[in-house]
mmCIF file of C-alpha atoms and ligand atoms in Angstrom:
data_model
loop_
_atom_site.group_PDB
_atom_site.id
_atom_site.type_symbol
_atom_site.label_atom_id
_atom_site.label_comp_id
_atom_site.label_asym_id
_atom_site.label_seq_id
_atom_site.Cartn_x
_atom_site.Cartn_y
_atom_site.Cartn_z
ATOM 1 C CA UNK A 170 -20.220 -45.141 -45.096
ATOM 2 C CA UNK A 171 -17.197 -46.868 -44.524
ATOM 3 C CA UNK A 172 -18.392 -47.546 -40.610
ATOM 4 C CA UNK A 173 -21.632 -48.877 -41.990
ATOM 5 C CA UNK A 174 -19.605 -51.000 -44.649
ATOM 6 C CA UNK A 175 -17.338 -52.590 -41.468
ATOM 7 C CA UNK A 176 -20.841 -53.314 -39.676
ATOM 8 C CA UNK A 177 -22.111 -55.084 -42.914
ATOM 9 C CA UNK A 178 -19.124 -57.374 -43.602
ATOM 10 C CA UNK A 179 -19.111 -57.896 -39.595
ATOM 11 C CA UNK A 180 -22.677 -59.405 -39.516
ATOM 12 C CA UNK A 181 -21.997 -61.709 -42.652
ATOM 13 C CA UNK A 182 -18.599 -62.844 -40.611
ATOM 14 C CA UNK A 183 -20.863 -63.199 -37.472
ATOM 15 C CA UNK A 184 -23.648 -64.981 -39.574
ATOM 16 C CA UNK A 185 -21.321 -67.459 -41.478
ATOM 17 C CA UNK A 186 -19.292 -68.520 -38.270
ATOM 18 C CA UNK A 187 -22.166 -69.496 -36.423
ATOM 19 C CA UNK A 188 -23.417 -71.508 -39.645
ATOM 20 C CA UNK A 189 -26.817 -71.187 -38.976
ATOM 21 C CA UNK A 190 -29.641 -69.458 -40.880
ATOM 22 C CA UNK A 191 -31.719 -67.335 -39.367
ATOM 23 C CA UNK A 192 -29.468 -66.276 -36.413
ATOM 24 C CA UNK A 193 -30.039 -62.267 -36.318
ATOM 25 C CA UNK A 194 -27.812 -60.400 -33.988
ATOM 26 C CA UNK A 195 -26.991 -57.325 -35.909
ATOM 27 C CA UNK A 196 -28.231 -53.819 -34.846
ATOM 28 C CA UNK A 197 -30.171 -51.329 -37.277
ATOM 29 C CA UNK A 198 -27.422 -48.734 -35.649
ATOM 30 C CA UNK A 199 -24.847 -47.909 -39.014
ATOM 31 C CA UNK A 200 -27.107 -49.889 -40.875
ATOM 32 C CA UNK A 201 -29.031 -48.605 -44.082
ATOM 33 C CA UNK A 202 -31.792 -47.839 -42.122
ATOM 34 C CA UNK A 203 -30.116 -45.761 -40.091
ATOM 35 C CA UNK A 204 -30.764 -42.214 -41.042
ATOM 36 C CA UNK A 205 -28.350 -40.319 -37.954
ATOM 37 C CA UNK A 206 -26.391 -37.350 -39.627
ATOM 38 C CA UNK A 207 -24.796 -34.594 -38.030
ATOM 39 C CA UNK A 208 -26.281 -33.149 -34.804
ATOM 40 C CA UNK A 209 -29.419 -35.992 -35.064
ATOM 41 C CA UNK A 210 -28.092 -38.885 -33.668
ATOM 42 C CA UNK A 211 -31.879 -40.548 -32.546
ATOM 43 C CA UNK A 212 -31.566 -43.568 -35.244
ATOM 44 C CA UNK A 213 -35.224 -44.723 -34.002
ATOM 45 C CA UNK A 214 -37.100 -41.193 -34.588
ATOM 46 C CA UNK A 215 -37.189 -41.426 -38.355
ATOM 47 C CA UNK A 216 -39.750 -44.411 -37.542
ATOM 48 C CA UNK A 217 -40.881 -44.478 -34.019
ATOM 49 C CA UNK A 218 -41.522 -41.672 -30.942
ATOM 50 C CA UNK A 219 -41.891 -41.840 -27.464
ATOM 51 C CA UNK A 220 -44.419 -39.345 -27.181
ATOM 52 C CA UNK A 221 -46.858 -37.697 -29.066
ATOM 53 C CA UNK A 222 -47.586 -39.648 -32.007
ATOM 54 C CA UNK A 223 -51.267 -39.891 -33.645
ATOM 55 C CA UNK A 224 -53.962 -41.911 -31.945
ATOM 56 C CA UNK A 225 -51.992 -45.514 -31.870
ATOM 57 C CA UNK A 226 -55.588 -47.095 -33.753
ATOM 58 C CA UNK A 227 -54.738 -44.899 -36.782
ATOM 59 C CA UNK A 228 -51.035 -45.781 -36.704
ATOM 60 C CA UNK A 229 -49.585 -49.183 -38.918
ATOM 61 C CA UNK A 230 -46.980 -49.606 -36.463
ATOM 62 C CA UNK A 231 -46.428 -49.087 -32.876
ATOM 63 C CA UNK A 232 -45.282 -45.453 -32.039
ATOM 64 C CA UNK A 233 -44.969 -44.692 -35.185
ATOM 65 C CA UNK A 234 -43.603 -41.398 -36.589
ATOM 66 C CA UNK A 235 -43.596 -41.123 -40.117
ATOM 67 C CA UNK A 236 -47.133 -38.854 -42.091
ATOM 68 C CA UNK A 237 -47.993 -41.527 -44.873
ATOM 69 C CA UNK A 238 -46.577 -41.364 -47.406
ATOM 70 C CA UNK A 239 -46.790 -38.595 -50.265
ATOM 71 C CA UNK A 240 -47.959 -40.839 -53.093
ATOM 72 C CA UNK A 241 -51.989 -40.902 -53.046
ATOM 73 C CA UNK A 242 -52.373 -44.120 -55.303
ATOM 74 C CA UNK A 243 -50.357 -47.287 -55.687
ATOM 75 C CA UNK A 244 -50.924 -49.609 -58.694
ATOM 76 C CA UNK A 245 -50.768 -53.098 -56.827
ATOM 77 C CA UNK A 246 -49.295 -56.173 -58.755
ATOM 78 C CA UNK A 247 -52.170 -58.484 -60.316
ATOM 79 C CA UNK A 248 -51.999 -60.914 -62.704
ATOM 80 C CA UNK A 249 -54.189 -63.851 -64.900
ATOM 81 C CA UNK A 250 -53.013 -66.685 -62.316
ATOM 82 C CA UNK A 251 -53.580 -64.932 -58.805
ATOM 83 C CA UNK A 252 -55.517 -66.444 -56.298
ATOM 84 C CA UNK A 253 -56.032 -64.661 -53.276
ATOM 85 C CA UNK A 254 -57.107 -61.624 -52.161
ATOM 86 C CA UNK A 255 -55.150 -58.461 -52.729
ATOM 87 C CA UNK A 256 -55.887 -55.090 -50.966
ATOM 88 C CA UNK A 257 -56.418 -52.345 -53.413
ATOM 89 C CA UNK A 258 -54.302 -50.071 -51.777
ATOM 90 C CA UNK A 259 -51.025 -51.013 -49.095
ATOM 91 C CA UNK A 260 -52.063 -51.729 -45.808
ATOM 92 C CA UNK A 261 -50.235 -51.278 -42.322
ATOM 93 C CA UNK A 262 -46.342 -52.187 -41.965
ATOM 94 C CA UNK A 263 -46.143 -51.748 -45.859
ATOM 95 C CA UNK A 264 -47.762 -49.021 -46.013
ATOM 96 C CA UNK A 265 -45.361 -47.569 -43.513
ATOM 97 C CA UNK A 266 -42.244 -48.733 -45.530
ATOM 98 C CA UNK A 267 -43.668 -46.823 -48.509
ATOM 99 C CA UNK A 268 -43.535 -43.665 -46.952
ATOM 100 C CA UNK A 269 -39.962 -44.010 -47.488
ATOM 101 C CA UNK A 270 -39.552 -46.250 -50.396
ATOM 102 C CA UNK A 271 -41.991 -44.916 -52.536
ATOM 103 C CA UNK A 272 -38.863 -42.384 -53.481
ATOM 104 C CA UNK A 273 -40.478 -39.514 -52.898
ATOM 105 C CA UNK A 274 -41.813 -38.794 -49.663
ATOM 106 C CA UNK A 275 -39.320 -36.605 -47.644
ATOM 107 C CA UNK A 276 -37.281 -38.766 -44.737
ATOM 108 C CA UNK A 277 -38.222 -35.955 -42.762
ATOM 109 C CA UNK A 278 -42.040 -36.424 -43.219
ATOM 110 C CA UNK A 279 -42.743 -37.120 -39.593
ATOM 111 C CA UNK A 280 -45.133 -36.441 -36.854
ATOM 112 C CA UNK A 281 -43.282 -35.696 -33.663
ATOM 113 C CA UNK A 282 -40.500 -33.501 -35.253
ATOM 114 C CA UNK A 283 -38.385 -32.669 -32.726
ATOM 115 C CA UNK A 284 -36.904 -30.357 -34.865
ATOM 116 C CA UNK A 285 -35.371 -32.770 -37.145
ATOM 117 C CA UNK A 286 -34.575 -31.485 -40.754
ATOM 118 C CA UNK A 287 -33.770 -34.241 -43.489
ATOM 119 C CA UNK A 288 -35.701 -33.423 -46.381
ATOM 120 C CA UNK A 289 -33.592 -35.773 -48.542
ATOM 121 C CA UNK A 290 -35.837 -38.351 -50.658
ATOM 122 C CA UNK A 291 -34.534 -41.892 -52.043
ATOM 123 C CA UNK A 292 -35.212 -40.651 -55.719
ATOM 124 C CA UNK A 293 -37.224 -42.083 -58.379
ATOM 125 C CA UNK A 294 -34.244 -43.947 -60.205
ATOM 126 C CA UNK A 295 -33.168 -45.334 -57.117
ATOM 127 C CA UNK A 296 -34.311 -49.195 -57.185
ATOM 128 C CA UNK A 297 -34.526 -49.582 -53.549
ATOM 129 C CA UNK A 298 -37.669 -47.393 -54.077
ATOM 130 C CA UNK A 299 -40.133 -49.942 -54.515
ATOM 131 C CA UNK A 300 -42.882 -48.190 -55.028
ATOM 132 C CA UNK A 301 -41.772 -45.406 -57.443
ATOM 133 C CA UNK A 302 -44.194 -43.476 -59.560
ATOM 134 C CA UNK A 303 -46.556 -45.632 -57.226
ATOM 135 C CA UNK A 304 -45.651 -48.349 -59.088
ATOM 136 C CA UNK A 305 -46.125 -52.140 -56.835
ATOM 137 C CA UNK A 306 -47.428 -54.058 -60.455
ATOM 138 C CA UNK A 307 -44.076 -55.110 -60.872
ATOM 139 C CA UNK A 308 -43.125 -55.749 -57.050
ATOM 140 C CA UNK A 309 -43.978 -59.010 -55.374
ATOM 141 C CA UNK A 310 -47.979 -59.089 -53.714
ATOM 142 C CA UNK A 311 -48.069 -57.070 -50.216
ATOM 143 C CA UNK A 312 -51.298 -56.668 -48.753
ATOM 144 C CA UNK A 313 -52.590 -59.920 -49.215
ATOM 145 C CA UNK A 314 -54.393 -62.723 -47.819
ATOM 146 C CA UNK A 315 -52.558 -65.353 -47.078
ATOM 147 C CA UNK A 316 -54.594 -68.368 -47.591
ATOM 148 C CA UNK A 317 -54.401 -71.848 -48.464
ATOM 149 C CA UNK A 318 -56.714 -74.594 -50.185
ATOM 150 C CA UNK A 319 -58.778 -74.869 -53.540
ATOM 151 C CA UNK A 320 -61.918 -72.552 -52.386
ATOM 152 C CA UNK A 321 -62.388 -68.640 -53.404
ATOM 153 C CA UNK A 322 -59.469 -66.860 -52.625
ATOM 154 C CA UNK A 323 -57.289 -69.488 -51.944
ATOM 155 C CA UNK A 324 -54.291 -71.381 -53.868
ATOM 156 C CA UNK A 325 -53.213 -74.720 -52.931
ATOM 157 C CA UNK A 326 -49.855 -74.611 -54.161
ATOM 158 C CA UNK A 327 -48.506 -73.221 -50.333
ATOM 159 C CA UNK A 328 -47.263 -74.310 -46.649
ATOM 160 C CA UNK A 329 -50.151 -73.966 -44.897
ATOM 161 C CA UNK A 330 -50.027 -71.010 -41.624
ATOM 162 C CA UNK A 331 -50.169 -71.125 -38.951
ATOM 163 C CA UNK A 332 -50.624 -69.146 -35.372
ATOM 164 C CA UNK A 333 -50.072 -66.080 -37.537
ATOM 165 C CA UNK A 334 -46.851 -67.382 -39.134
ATOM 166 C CA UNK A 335 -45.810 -69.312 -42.056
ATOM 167 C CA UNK A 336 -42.336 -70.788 -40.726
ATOM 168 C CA UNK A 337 -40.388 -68.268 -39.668
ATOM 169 C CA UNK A 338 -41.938 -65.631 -41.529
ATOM 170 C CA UNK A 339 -45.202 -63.424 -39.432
ATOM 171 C CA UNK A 340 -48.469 -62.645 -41.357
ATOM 172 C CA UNK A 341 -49.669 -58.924 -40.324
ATOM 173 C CA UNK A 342 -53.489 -57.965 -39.105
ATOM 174 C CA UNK A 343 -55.492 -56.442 -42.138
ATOM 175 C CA UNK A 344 -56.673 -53.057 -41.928
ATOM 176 C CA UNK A 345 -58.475 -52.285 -39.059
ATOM 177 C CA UNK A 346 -58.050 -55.707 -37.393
ATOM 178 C CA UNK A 347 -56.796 -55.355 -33.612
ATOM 179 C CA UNK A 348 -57.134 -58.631 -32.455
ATOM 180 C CA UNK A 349 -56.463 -62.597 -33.576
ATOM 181 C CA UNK A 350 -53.613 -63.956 -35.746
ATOM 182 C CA UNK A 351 -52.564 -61.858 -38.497
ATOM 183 C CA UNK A 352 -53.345 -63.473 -42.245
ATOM 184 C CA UNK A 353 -51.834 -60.838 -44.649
ATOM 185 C CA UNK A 354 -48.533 -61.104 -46.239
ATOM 186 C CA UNK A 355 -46.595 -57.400 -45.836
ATOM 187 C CA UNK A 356 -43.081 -56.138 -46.508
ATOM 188 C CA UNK A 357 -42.264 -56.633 -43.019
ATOM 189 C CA UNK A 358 -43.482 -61.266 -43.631
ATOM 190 C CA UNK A 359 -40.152 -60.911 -45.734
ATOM 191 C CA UNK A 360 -38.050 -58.522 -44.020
ATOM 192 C CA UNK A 361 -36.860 -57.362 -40.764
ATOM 193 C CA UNK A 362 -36.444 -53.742 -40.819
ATOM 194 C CA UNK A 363 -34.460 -53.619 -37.654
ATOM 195 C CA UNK A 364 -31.680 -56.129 -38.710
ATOM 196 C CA UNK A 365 -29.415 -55.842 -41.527
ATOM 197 C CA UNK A 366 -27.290 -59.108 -40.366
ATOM 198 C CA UNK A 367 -29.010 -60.974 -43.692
ATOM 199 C CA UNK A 368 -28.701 -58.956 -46.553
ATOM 200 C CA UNK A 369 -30.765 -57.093 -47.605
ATOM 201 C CA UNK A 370 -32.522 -56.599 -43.924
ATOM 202 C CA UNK A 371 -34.165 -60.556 -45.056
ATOM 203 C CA UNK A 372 -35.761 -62.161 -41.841
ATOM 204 C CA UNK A 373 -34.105 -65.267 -43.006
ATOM 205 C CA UNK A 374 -31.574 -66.568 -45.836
ATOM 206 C CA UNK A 375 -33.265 -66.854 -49.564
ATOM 207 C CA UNK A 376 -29.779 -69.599 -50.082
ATOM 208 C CA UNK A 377 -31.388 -71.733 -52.236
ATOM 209 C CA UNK A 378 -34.552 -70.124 -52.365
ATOM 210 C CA UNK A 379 -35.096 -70.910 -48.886
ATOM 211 C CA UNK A 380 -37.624 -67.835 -48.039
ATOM 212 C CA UNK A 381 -39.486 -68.193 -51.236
ATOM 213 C CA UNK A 382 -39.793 -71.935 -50.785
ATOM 214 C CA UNK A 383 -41.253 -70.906 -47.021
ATOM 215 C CA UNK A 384 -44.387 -70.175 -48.057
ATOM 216 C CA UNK A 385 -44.284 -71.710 -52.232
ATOM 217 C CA UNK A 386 -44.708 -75.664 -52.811
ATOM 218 C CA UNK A 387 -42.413 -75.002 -56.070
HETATM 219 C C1 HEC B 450 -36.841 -47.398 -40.904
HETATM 220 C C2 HEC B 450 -37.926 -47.424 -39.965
HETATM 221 C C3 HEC B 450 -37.665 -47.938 -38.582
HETATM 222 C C4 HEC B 450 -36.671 -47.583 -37.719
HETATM 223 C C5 HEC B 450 -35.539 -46.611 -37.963
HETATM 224 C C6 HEC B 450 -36.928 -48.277 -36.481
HETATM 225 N N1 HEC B 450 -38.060 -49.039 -36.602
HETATM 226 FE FE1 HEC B 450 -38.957 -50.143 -35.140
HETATM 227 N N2 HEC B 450 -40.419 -50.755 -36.446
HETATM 228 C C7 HEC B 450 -40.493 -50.345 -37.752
HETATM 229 C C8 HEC B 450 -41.600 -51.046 -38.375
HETATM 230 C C9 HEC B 450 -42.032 -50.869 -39.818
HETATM 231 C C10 HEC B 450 -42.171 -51.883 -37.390
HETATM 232 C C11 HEC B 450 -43.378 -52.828 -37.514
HETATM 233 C C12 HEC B 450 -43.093 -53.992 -38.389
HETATM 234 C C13 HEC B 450 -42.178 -54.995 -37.832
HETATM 235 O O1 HEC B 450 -42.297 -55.368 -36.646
HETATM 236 O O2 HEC B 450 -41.332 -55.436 -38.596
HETATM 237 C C14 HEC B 450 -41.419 -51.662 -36.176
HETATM 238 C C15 HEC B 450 -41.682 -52.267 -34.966
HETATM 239 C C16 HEC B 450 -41.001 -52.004 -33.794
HETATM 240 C C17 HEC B 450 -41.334 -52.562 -32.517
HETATM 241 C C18 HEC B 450 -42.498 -53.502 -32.226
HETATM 242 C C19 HEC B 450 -42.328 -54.848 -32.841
HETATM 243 C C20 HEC B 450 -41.097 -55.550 -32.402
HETATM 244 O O3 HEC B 450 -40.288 -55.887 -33.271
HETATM 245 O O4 HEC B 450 -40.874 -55.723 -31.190
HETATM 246 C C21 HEC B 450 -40.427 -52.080 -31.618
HETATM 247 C C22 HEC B 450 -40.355 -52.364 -30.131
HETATM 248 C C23 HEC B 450 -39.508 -51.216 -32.348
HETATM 249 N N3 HEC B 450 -39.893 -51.193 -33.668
HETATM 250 C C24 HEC B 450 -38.455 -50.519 -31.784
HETATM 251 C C25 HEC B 450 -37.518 -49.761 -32.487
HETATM 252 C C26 HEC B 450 -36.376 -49.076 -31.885
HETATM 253 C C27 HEC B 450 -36.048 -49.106 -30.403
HETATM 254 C C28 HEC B 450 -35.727 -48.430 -32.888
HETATM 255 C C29 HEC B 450 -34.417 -47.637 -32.811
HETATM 256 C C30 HEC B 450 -33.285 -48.341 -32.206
HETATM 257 C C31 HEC B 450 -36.458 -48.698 -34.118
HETATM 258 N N4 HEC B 450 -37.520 -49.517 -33.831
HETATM 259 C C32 HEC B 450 -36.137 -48.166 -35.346
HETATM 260 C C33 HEC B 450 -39.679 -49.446 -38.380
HETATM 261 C C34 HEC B 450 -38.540 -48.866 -37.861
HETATM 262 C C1 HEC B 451 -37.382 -43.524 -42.728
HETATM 263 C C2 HEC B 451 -37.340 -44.013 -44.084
HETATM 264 C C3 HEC B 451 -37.467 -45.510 -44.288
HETATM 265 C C4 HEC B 451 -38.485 -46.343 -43.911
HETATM 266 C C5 HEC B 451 -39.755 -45.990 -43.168
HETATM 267 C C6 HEC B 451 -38.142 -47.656 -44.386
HETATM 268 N N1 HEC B 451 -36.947 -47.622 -45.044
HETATM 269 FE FE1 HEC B 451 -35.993 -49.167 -45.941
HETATM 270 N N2 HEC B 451 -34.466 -47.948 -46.513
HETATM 271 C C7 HEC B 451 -34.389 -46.606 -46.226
HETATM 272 C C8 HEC B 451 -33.164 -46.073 -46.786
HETATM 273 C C9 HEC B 451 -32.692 -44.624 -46.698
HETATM 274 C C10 HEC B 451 -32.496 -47.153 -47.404
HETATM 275 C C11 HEC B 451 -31.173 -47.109 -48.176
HETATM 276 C C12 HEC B 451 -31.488 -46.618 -49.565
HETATM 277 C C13 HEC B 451 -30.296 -46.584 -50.489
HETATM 278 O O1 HEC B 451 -29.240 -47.093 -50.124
HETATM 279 O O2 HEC B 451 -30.448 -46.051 -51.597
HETATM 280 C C14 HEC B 451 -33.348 -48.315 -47.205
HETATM 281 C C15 HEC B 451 -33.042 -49.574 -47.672
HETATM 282 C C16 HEC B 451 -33.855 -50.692 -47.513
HETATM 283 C C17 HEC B 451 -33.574 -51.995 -48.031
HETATM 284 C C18 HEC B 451 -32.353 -52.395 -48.860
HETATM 285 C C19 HEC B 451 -31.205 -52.650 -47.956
HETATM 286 C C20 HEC B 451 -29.920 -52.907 -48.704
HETATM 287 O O3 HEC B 451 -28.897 -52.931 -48.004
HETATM 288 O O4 HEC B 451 -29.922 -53.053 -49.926
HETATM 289 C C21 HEC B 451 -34.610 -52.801 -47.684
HETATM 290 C C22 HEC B 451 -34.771 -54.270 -47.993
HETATM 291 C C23 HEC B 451 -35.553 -52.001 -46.948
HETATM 292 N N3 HEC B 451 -35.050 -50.721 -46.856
HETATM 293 C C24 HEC B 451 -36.760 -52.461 -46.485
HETATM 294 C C25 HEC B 451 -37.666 -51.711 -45.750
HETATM 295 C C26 HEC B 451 -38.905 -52.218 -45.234
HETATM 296 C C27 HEC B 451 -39.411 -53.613 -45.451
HETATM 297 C C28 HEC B 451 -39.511 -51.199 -44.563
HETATM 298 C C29 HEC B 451 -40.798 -51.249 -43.773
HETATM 299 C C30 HEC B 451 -40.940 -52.370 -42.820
HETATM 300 C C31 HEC B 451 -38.654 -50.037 -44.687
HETATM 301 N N4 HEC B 451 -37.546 -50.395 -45.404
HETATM 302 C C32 HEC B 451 -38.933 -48.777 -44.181
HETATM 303 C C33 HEC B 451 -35.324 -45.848 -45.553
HETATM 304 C C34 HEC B 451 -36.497 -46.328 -45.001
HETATM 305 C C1 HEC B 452 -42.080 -62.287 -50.498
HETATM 306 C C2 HEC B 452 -40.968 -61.685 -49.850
HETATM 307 C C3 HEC B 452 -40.785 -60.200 -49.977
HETATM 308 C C4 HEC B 452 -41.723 -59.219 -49.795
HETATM 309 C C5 HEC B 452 -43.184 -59.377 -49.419
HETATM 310 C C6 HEC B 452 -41.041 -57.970 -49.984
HETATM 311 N N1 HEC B 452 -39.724 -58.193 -50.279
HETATM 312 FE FE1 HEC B 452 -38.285 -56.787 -50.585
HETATM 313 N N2 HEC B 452 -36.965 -58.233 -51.118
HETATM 314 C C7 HEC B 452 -37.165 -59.586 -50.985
HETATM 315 C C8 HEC B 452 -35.968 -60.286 -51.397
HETATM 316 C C9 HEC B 452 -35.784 -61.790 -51.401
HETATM 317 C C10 HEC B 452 -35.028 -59.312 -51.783
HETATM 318 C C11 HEC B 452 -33.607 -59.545 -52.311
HETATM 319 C C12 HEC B 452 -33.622 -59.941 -53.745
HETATM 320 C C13 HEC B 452 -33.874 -58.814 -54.651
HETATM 321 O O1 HEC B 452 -33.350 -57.709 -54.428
HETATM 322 O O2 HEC B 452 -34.613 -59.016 -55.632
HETATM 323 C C14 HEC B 452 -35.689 -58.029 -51.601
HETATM 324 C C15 HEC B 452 -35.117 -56.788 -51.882
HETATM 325 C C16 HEC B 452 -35.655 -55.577 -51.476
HETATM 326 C C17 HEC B 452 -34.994 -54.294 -51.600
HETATM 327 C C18 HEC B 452 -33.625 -54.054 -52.242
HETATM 328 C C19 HEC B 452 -33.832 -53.903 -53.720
HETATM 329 C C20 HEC B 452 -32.571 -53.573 -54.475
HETATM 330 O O3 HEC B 452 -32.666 -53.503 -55.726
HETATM 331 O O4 HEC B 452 -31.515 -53.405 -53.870
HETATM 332 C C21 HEC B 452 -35.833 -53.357 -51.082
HETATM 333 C C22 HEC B 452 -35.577 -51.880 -50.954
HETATM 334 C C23 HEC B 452 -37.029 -54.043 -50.640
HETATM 335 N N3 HEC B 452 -36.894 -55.395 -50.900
HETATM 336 C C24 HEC B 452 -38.103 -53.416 -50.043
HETATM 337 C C25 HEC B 452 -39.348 -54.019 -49.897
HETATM 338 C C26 HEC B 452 -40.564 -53.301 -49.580
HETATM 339 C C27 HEC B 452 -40.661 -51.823 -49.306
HETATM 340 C C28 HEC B 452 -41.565 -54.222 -49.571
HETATM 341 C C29 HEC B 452 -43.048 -53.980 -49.416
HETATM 342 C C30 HEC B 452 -43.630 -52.987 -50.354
HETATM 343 C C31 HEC B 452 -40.961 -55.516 -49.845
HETATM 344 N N4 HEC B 452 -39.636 -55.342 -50.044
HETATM 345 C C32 HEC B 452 -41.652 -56.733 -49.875
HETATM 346 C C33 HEC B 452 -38.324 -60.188 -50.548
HETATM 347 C C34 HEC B 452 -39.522 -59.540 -50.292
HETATM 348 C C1 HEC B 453 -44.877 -65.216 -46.842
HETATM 349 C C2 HEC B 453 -45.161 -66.095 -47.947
HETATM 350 C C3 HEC B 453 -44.474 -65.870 -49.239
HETATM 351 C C4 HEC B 453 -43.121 -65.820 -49.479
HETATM 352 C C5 HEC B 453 -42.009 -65.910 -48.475
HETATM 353 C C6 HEC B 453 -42.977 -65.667 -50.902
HETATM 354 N N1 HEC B 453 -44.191 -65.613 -51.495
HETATM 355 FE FE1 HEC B 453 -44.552 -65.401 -53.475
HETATM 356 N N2 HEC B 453 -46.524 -65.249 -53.123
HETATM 357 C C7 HEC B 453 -47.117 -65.366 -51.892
HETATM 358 C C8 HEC B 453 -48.535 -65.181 -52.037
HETATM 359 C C9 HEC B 453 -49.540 -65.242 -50.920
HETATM 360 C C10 HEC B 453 -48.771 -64.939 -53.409
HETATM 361 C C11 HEC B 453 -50.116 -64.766 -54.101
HETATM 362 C C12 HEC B 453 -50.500 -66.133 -54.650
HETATM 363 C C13 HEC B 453 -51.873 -66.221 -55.278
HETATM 364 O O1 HEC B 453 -52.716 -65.364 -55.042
HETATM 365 O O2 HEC B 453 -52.097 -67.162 -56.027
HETATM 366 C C14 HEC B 453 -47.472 -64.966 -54.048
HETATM 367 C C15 HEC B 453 -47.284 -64.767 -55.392
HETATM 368 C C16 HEC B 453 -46.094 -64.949 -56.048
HETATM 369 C C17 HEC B 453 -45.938 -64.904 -57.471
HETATM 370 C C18 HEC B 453 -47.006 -64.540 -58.487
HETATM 371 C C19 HEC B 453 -47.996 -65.633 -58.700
HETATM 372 C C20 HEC B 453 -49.099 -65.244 -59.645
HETATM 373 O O3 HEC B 453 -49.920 -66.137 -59.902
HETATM 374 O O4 HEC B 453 -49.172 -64.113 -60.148
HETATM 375 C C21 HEC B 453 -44.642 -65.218 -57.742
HETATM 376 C C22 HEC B 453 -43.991 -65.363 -59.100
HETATM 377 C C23 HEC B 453 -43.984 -65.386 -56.464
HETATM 378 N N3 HEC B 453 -44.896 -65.220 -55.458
HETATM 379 C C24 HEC B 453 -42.657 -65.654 -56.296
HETATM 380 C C25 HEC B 453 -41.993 -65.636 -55.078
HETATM 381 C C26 HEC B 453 -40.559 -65.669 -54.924
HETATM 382 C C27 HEC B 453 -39.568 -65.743 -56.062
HETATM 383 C C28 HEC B 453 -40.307 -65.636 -53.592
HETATM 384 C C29 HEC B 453 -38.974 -65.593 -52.899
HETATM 385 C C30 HEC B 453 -38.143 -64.436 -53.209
HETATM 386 C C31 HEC B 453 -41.595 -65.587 -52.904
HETATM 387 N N4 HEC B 453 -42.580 -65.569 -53.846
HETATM 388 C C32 HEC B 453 -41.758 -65.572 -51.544
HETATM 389 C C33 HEC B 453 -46.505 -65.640 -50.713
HETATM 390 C C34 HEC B 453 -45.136 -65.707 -50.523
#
């Protein structure tokens, strides 16, 4: 803990001196997302194999590792002013980040074992699990299409996309899209699982709003 403390205050020293948002240098190694304890010291296998995963087409994420997650049904957020299109269920990358932080799937839950035993769960009062008791009504929209103008399924009150990004931030392919630009917004649009250097794992610095005012006209 106290290495993965030094690491944190490191990046945010690394981050500050080079003044500049949105510079990412900072390992996932010691960072909250890394799992290592003991004799398992593979920080990538809680997510991601080499070898013998599940056919890649049914997978979220390349080489991915991880069973989905233990909670059958999410509630996802609605409410009287939304415009676009919402998934009824989490798709892809977020989908994959709930089979952690829906608290109680196992860290262990994975497909290529390798003879890992973790069995430790993030807990249901823990409020870095999002998605406890399948609970995403009171979570900002994942899953959803990203799209701009006054028509069906569209608000006009955002940047526009483009190529697949808004700014900085990538959209993800829907469900059983392999090819094109991706148009959904996903846990992953927002963070970057990989790299704690802006806290917490952010893909780039919400000063000012900065990330919400990315995509928001607000
Ligand atoms: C806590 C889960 C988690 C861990 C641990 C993890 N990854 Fe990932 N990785 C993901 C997710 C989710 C995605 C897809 C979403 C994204 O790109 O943000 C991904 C995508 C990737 C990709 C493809 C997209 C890209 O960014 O290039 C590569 C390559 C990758 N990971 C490598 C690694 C390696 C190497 C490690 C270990 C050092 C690692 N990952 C550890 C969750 C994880
Ligand atoms: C293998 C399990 C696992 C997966 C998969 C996973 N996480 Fe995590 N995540 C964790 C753990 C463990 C923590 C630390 C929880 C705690 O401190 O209580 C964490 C913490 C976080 C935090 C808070 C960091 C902080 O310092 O406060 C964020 C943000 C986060 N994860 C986002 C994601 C996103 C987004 C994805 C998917 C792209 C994802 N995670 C996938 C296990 C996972
Ligand atoms: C629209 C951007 C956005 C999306 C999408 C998003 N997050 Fe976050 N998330 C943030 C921001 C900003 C913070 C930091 C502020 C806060 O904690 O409220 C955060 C904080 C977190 C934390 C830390 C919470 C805490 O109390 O310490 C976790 C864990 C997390 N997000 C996981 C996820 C997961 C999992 C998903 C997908 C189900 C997701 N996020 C989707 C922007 C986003
Ligand atoms: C990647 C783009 C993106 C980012 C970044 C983003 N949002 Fe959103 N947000 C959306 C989309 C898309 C919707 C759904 C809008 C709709 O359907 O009308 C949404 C919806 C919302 C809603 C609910 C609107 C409603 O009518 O129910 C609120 C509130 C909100 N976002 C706040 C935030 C805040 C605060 C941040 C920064 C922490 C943020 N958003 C970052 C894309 C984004």
């Amino acid at each position: 803990m106290l290495r993965k403390l030094i690491v944190t205050v490191g990046a945010a020293a690394l981050t500050s001196l080079l003044g500049m948002a949105g510079v990412q240098a900072a390992s996932i190694v010691n960072s909250n997302h890394d799992l290592t304890t003991g004799a398992i010291t593979d920080v990538c296998v809680f997510c991601h194999t080499p070898h013998n995963t599940a056919a890649p087409a049914t997978l979220p994420v390349p080489l991915w590792n991880r069973n989905a997650a233990d909670t059958a049904t999410f509630t996802m957020y609605s409410s009287t002013s939304l415009d676009m299109v919402i998934a009824s269920q989490p798709q892809g990358v977020s989908a994959a980040c709930l089979s952690c932080h829906d608290g109680v799937t196992a860290y262990d839950s994975l497909i290529n074992q390798s003879g890992i035993v973790l069995p430790d769960v993030m807990g249901a009062t823990d409020t870095k699990a999002v998605g406890r008791s399948g609970d995403l009504s009171d979570d900002h929209p994942i899953s959803i299409t990203y799209s701009v103008g006054t028509g069906t399924g569209q608000d006009p009150e955002f940047i526009a996309a483009s190529v697949g990004h808004v700014g900085a931030l990538p959209l993800f392919r829907a469900a059983g899209v392999t090819t094109g630009d991706g148009d959904q917004v996903e846990c992953s649009t927002c963070h970057n699982v990989h790299d704690p250097a802006i806290d917490p794992f952010l893909r780039i610095s919400n000063s000012a709003s900065a990330l919400c005012t990315t995509c928001h006209v607000k």
